[in-house]
mmCIF file of C-alpha atoms in Angstrom:
data_model
loop_
_atom_site.group_PDB
_atom_site.id
_atom_site.type_symbol
_atom_site.label_atom_id
_atom_site.label_comp_id
_atom_site.label_asym_id
_atom_site.label_seq_id
_atom_site.Cartn_x
_atom_site.Cartn_y
_atom_site.Cartn_z
ATOM 1 C CA UNK A 1 -8.823 -46.319 -3.258
ATOM 2 C CA UNK A 2 -8.971 -42.987 -1.453
ATOM 3 C CA UNK A 3 -10.671 -40.173 -3.371
ATOM 4 C CA UNK A 4 -8.319 -37.540 -4.706
ATOM 5 C CA UNK A 5 -8.851 -34.328 -2.682
ATOM 6 C CA UNK A 6 -10.026 -31.305 -4.586
ATOM 7 C CA UNK A 7 -7.314 -28.777 -5.349
ATOM 8 C CA UNK A 8 -7.600 -25.619 -3.274
ATOM 9 C CA UNK A 9 -6.210 -22.546 -5.041
ATOM 10 C CA UNK A 10 -3.205 -21.168 -3.199
ATOM 11 C CA UNK A 11 -3.702 -17.804 -1.565
ATOM 12 C CA UNK A 12 -1.321 -15.264 -3.153
ATOM 13 C CA UNK A 13 -1.766 -11.881 -1.509
ATOM 14 C CA UNK A 14 -0.416 -8.460 -2.225
ATOM 15 C CA UNK A 15 1.679 -7.270 0.693
ATOM 16 C CA UNK A 16 0.956 -3.661 1.634
ATOM 17 C CA UNK A 17 3.613 -2.039 3.787
ATOM 18 C CA UNK A 18 2.868 1.242 5.547
ATOM 19 C CA UNK A 19 5.921 3.195 6.732
ATOM 20 C CA UNK A 20 6.102 6.233 8.982
ATOM 21 C CA UNK A 21 5.932 8.881 6.250
ATOM 22 C CA UNK A 22 3.009 11.274 6.119
ATOM 23 C CA UNK A 23 0.344 9.994 3.738
ATOM 24 C CA UNK A 24 -1.712 7.315 5.489
ATOM 25 C CA UNK A 25 -4.728 8.220 3.261
ATOM 26 C CA UNK A 26 -2.701 6.882 0.302
ATOM 27 C CA UNK A 27 -2.402 3.524 2.032
ATOM 28 C CA UNK A 28 -6.117 3.480 2.865
ATOM 29 C CA UNK A 29 -7.031 4.149 -0.766
ATOM 30 C CA UNK A 30 -4.740 1.364 -2.014
ATOM 31 C CA UNK A 31 -6.161 -1.082 0.526
ATOM 32 C CA UNK A 32 -9.766 -0.245 -0.334
ATOM 33 C CA UNK A 33 -9.079 -0.682 -4.057
ATOM 34 C CA UNK A 34 -7.270 -4.008 -3.597
ATOM 35 C CA UNK A 35 -10.140 -5.394 -1.533
ATOM 36 C CA UNK A 36 -12.700 -4.053 -4.029
ATOM 37 C CA UNK A 37 -10.796 -5.873 -6.795
ATOM 38 C CA UNK A 38 -11.106 -9.132 -4.868
ATOM 39 C CA UNK A 39 -7.394 -9.307 -4.055
ATOM 40 C CA UNK A 40 -6.022 -10.919 -0.907
ATOM 41 C CA UNK A 41 -3.915 -8.598 1.244
ATOM 42 C CA UNK A 42 -1.171 -9.081 3.805
ATOM 43 C CA UNK A 43 -0.676 -5.914 5.842
ATOM 44 C CA UNK A 44 2.475 -4.715 7.612
ATOM 45 C CA UNK A 45 2.211 -1.486 9.600
ATOM 46 C CA UNK A 46 5.536 -0.157 10.894
ATOM 47 C CA UNK A 47 5.909 1.171 14.420
ATOM 48 C CA UNK A 48 6.564 4.686 13.131
ATOM 49 C CA UNK A 49 3.479 4.598 10.912
ATOM 50 C CA UNK A 50 1.262 4.023 13.947
ATOM 51 C CA UNK A 51 2.311 7.438 15.231
ATOM 52 C CA UNK A 52 1.613 8.998 11.829
ATOM 53 C CA UNK A 53 -1.759 7.275 11.615
ATOM 54 C CA UNK A 54 -2.687 8.534 15.074
ATOM 55 C CA UNK A 55 -1.604 12.066 14.158
ATOM 56 C CA UNK A 56 -3.350 12.132 10.758
ATOM 57 C CA UNK A 57 -6.564 10.301 11.656
ATOM 58 C CA UNK A 58 -6.800 9.977 15.429
ATOM 59 C CA UNK A 59 -6.878 6.180 15.067
ATOM 60 C CA UNK A 60 -4.737 3.988 17.325
ATOM 61 C CA UNK A 61 -3.697 0.873 15.396
ATOM 62 C CA UNK A 62 -3.470 -1.978 17.907
ATOM 63 C CA UNK A 63 -2.214 -5.518 17.329
ATOM 64 C CA UNK A 64 -4.970 -7.047 19.446
ATOM 65 C CA UNK A 65 -7.730 -5.054 17.733
ATOM 66 C CA UNK A 66 -6.300 -4.577 14.260
ATOM 67 C CA UNK A 67 -9.446 -5.633 12.391
ATOM 68 C CA UNK A 68 -11.627 -3.051 14.140
ATOM 69 C CA UNK A 69 -8.952 -0.374 13.752
ATOM 70 C CA UNK A 70 -8.434 -1.221 10.075
ATOM 71 C CA UNK A 71 -12.158 -1.006 9.336
ATOM 72 C CA UNK A 72 -12.318 2.378 11.051
ATOM 73 C CA UNK A 73 -9.290 3.569 9.091
ATOM 74 C CA UNK A 74 -10.638 2.439 5.711
ATOM 75 C CA UNK A 75 -13.991 4.104 6.382
ATOM 76 C CA UNK A 76 -12.322 7.472 6.956
ATOM 77 C CA UNK A 77 -11.974 9.936 4.092
ATOM 78 C CA UNK A 78 -8.765 11.717 3.132
ATOM 79 C CA UNK A 79 -10.186 14.863 4.744
ATOM 80 C CA UNK A 80 -10.402 13.041 8.087
ATOM 81 C CA UNK A 81 -14.173 12.629 8.125
ATOM 82 C CA UNK A 82 -15.315 9.297 9.602
ATOM 83 C CA UNK A 83 -17.697 6.987 7.731
ATOM 84 C CA UNK A 84 -16.878 8.545 4.364
ATOM 85 C CA UNK A 85 -16.731 5.019 2.905
ATOM 86 C CA UNK A 86 -18.850 1.938 3.494
ATOM 87 C CA UNK A 87 -17.425 -0.589 5.978
ATOM 88 C CA UNK A 88 -14.768 -2.718 4.297
ATOM 89 C CA UNK A 89 -14.777 -6.508 4.324
ATOM 90 C CA UNK A 90 -11.374 -7.325 5.813
ATOM 91 C CA UNK A 91 -11.928 -11.078 6.043
ATOM 92 C CA UNK A 92 -9.174 -11.734 3.473
ATOM 93 C CA UNK A 93 -6.647 -9.433 5.113
ATOM 94 C CA UNK A 94 -3.842 -11.007 7.121
ATOM 95 C CA UNK A 95 -2.002 -8.718 9.499
ATOM 96 C CA UNK A 96 1.624 -9.238 10.494
ATOM 97 C CA UNK A 97 3.304 -7.268 13.277
ATOM 98 C CA UNK A 98 6.317 -5.248 12.110
ATOM 99 C CA UNK A 99 8.556 -6.876 14.700
ATOM 100 C CA UNK A 100 7.653 -10.434 13.646
ATOM 101 C CA UNK A 101 10.647 -11.429 11.547
ATOM 102 C CA UNK A 102 9.384 -15.025 11.490
ATOM 103 C CA UNK A 103 6.173 -13.957 9.713
ATOM 104 C CA UNK A 104 5.145 -15.548 6.428
ATOM 105 C CA UNK A 105 6.264 -12.710 4.126
ATOM 106 C CA UNK A 106 9.772 -12.823 5.595
ATOM 107 C CA UNK A 107 10.475 -15.931 3.506
ATOM 108 C CA UNK A 108 10.731 -16.235 -0.246
ATOM 109 C CA UNK A 109 8.833 -19.537 -0.084
ATOM 110 C CA UNK A 110 5.743 -17.665 1.139
ATOM 111 C CA UNK A 111 3.719 -16.983 -2.028
ATOM 112 C CA UNK A 112 2.820 -13.354 -2.759
ATOM 113 C CA UNK A 113 2.004 -11.390 -5.887
ATOM 114 C CA UNK A 114 4.303 -8.573 -4.838
ATOM 115 C CA UNK A 115 4.444 -5.643 -2.476
ATOM 116 C CA UNK A 116 3.406 -2.008 -2.359
ATOM 117 C CA UNK A 117 5.002 0.328 0.197
ATOM 118 C CA UNK A 118 2.551 3.204 0.536
ATOM 119 C CA UNK A 119 3.709 5.652 1.744
ATOM 120 C CA UNK A 120 7.458 5.037 1.854
ATOM 121 C CA UNK A 121 9.602 7.223 4.108
ATOM 122 C CA UNK A 122 13.201 8.066 3.228
ATOM 123 C CA UNK A 123 14.314 5.889 6.154
ATOM 124 C CA UNK A 124 12.362 2.991 4.691
ATOM 125 C CA UNK A 125 13.811 3.668 1.233
ATOM 126 C CA UNK A 126 17.335 3.640 2.678
ATOM 127 C CA UNK A 127 16.721 0.437 4.616
ATOM 128 C CA UNK A 128 15.394 -1.425 1.591
ATOM 129 C CA UNK A 129 18.084 -0.070 -0.759
ATOM 130 C CA UNK A 130 20.823 -1.122 1.660
ATOM 131 C CA UNK A 131 19.211 -4.465 2.505
ATOM 132 C CA UNK A 132 19.092 -3.729 6.231
ATOM 133 C CA UNK A 133 15.911 -5.732 6.978
ATOM 134 C CA UNK A 134 15.588 -4.062 10.374
ATOM 135 C CA UNK A 135 11.871 -4.914 10.562
ATOM 136 C CA UNK A 136 9.334 -7.043 8.708
ATOM 137 C CA UNK A 137 8.486 -4.270 6.252
ATOM 138 C CA UNK A 138 12.082 -3.924 5.077
ATOM 139 C CA UNK A 139 12.661 -7.680 5.157
ATOM 140 C CA UNK A 140 9.589 -8.351 3.029
ATOM 141 C CA UNK A 141 10.684 -5.725 0.517
ATOM 142 C CA UNK A 142 14.108 -7.389 0.263
ATOM 143 C CA UNK A 143 12.476 -10.785 -0.219
ATOM 144 C CA UNK A 144 10.198 -9.336 -2.902
ATOM 145 C CA UNK A 145 13.211 -8.061 -4.830
ATOM 146 C CA UNK A 146 15.264 -11.234 -4.521
ATOM 147 C CA UNK A 147 12.324 -13.327 -5.705
ATOM 148 C CA UNK A 148 11.821 -11.088 -8.735
ATOM 149 C CA UNK A 149 8.333 -10.009 -7.696
ATOM 150 C CA UNK A 150 6.785 -6.617 -8.249
ATOM 151 C CA UNK A 151 7.795 -3.972 -5.680
ATOM 152 C CA UNK A 152 6.200 -0.518 -5.831
ATOM 153 C CA UNK A 153 7.741 2.133 -3.571
ATOM 154 C CA UNK A 154 5.559 5.243 -3.222
ATOM 155 C CA UNK A 155 8.101 7.612 -1.713
ATOM 156 C CA UNK A 156 6.567 10.575 0.133
ATOM 157 C CA UNK A 157 9.132 13.235 0.942
ATOM 158 C CA UNK A 158 10.235 16.614 -0.378
ATOM 159 C CA UNK A 159 12.809 17.890 -1.055
ATOM 160 C CA UNK A 160 14.985 14.857 -1.695
ATOM 161 C CA UNK A 161 18.661 14.985 -0.806
ATOM 162 C CA UNK A 162 21.422 13.371 -2.799
ATOM 163 C CA UNK A 163 21.702 10.308 -0.586
ATOM 164 C CA UNK A 164 18.003 9.503 -0.909
ATOM 165 C CA UNK A 165 18.196 9.995 -4.675
ATOM 166 C CA UNK A 166 21.042 7.453 -4.783
ATOM 167 C CA UNK A 167 18.925 5.025 -2.750
ATOM 168 C CA UNK A 168 16.019 5.470 -5.161
ATOM 169 C CA UNK A 169 18.303 4.811 -8.133
ATOM 170 C CA UNK A 170 19.527 1.660 -6.369
ATOM 171 C CA UNK A 171 15.942 0.496 -5.928
ATOM 172 C CA UNK A 172 15.194 1.166 -9.582
ATOM 173 C CA UNK A 173 18.270 -0.803 -10.625
ATOM 174 C CA UNK A 174 17.186 -3.663 -8.338
ATOM 175 C CA UNK A 175 13.863 -3.889 -10.181
ATOM 176 C CA UNK A 176 11.534 -1.830 -7.998
ATOM 177 C CA UNK A 177 9.122 0.769 -9.352
ATOM 178 C CA UNK A 178 9.872 4.118 -7.716
ATOM 179 C CA UNK A 179 6.619 6.060 -7.605
ATOM 180 C CA UNK A 180 6.720 9.525 -5.995
ATOM 181 C CA UNK A 181 3.440 10.459 -4.324
ATOM 182 C CA UNK A 182 2.812 13.233 -6.868
ATOM 183 C CA UNK A 183 -0.880 13.835 -7.611
ATOM 184 C CA UNK A 184 -1.930 15.157 -11.022
ATOM 185 C CA UNK A 185 -4.723 17.595 -11.752
ATOM 186 C CA UNK A 186 -5.799 16.672 -15.289
ATOM 187 C CA UNK A 187 -8.313 14.143 -13.958
ATOM 188 C CA UNK A 188 -10.578 16.931 -12.705
ATOM 189 C CA UNK A 189 -9.886 16.727 -8.991
ATOM 190 C CA UNK A 190 -12.396 18.665 -6.911
ATOM 191 C CA UNK A 191 -11.608 17.155 -3.518
ATOM 192 C CA UNK A 192 -8.553 16.041 -1.566
ATOM 193 C CA UNK A 193 -9.764 12.448 -1.939
ATOM 194 C CA UNK A 194 -9.433 12.762 -5.734
ATOM 195 C CA UNK A 195 -5.756 13.689 -5.396
ATOM 196 C CA UNK A 196 -5.120 10.844 -2.966
ATOM 197 C CA UNK A 197 -6.917 8.354 -5.210
ATOM 198 C CA UNK A 198 -4.831 9.433 -8.218
ATOM 199 C CA UNK A 199 -1.594 8.495 -6.450
ATOM 200 C CA UNK A 200 -3.099 5.261 -5.146
ATOM 201 C CA UNK A 201 -4.352 4.459 -8.628
ATOM 202 C CA UNK A 202 -0.945 5.008 -10.186
ATOM 203 C CA UNK A 203 0.582 2.670 -7.577
ATOM 204 C CA UNK A 204 -1.974 0.022 -8.496
ATOM 205 C CA UNK A 205 -1.288 0.623 -12.197
ATOM 206 C CA UNK A 206 2.375 -0.122 -11.537
ATOM 207 C CA UNK A 207 1.368 -3.329 -9.775
ATOM 208 C CA UNK A 208 -0.980 -4.348 -12.585
ATOM 209 C CA UNK A 209 -4.176 -4.253 -10.499
ATOM 210 C CA UNK A 210 -7.396 -3.034 -12.123
ATOM 211 C CA UNK A 211 -9.232 -0.170 -10.436
ATOM 212 C CA UNK A 212 -11.424 2.839 -11.106
ATOM 213 C CA UNK A 213 -9.830 5.388 -8.825
ATOM 214 C CA UNK A 214 -9.254 8.166 -11.352
ATOM 215 C CA UNK A 215 -10.245 9.371 -14.825
ATOM 216 C CA UNK A 216 -7.624 8.299 -17.344
ATOM 217 C CA UNK A 217 -6.129 10.577 -19.961
ATOM 218 C CA UNK A 218 -7.771 10.079 -23.361
ATOM 219 C CA UNK A 219 -5.922 12.685 -25.397
ATOM 220 C CA UNK A 220 -8.505 15.441 -25.188
ATOM 221 C CA UNK A 221 -7.689 18.782 -23.581
ATOM 222 C CA UNK A 222 -10.118 20.290 -21.097
ATOM 223 C CA UNK A 223 -11.381 16.978 -19.758
ATOM 224 C CA UNK A 224 -10.550 17.878 -16.186
ATOM 225 C CA UNK A 225 -12.490 21.118 -16.289
ATOM 226 C CA UNK A 226 -15.548 19.371 -17.705
ATOM 227 C CA UNK A 227 -15.789 17.255 -14.562
ATOM 228 C CA UNK A 228 -16.820 20.277 -12.518
ATOM 229 C CA UNK A 229 -20.475 21.084 -12.075
#
């Protein structure tokens, strides 16, 4: 009789989609926190977001060198300074090109825990709300909704016009969590990174992922001011 093979736990990653909206530091903070929590990650970087990433950080995100570029990106602080964070272990990150509509996350049979779109542009919001699936990011978001998995959409735009508001309502009705990239100040922010981490932390809260990115409200006034030296 052949020995029964040991069961290997199935990899179930969080998909992180990065659209072309301003706010690539939000995505970096979410990715760092997911990896620190021991979560597997599938990454989809839209074509437009590469231009934003280059503009905001000076980093060129290349398909052939994505691991090196991702490590450089995650080491950079929200203020643009390089090596603000220790080098990240990206061994459990799987990268999928935005134009690869045959990628794993394009199918509902591909197991994931859910998806976070950070940041989400209004074009991305419209595409997902209308079910356009014009690229892998939008397709994966549609799959996430149809499979009843958690979808967090961190929209980053202001002001919002009526059409975008209708799209956001449609996403909410479809089961997504609409999370505007609106930092709060009660946590005692003293640096731009604190504000970025607050938004990233709220996105992870919505996804149900543990983290320590910001000081939580405990019902006592003046807590933010006491954080300052």
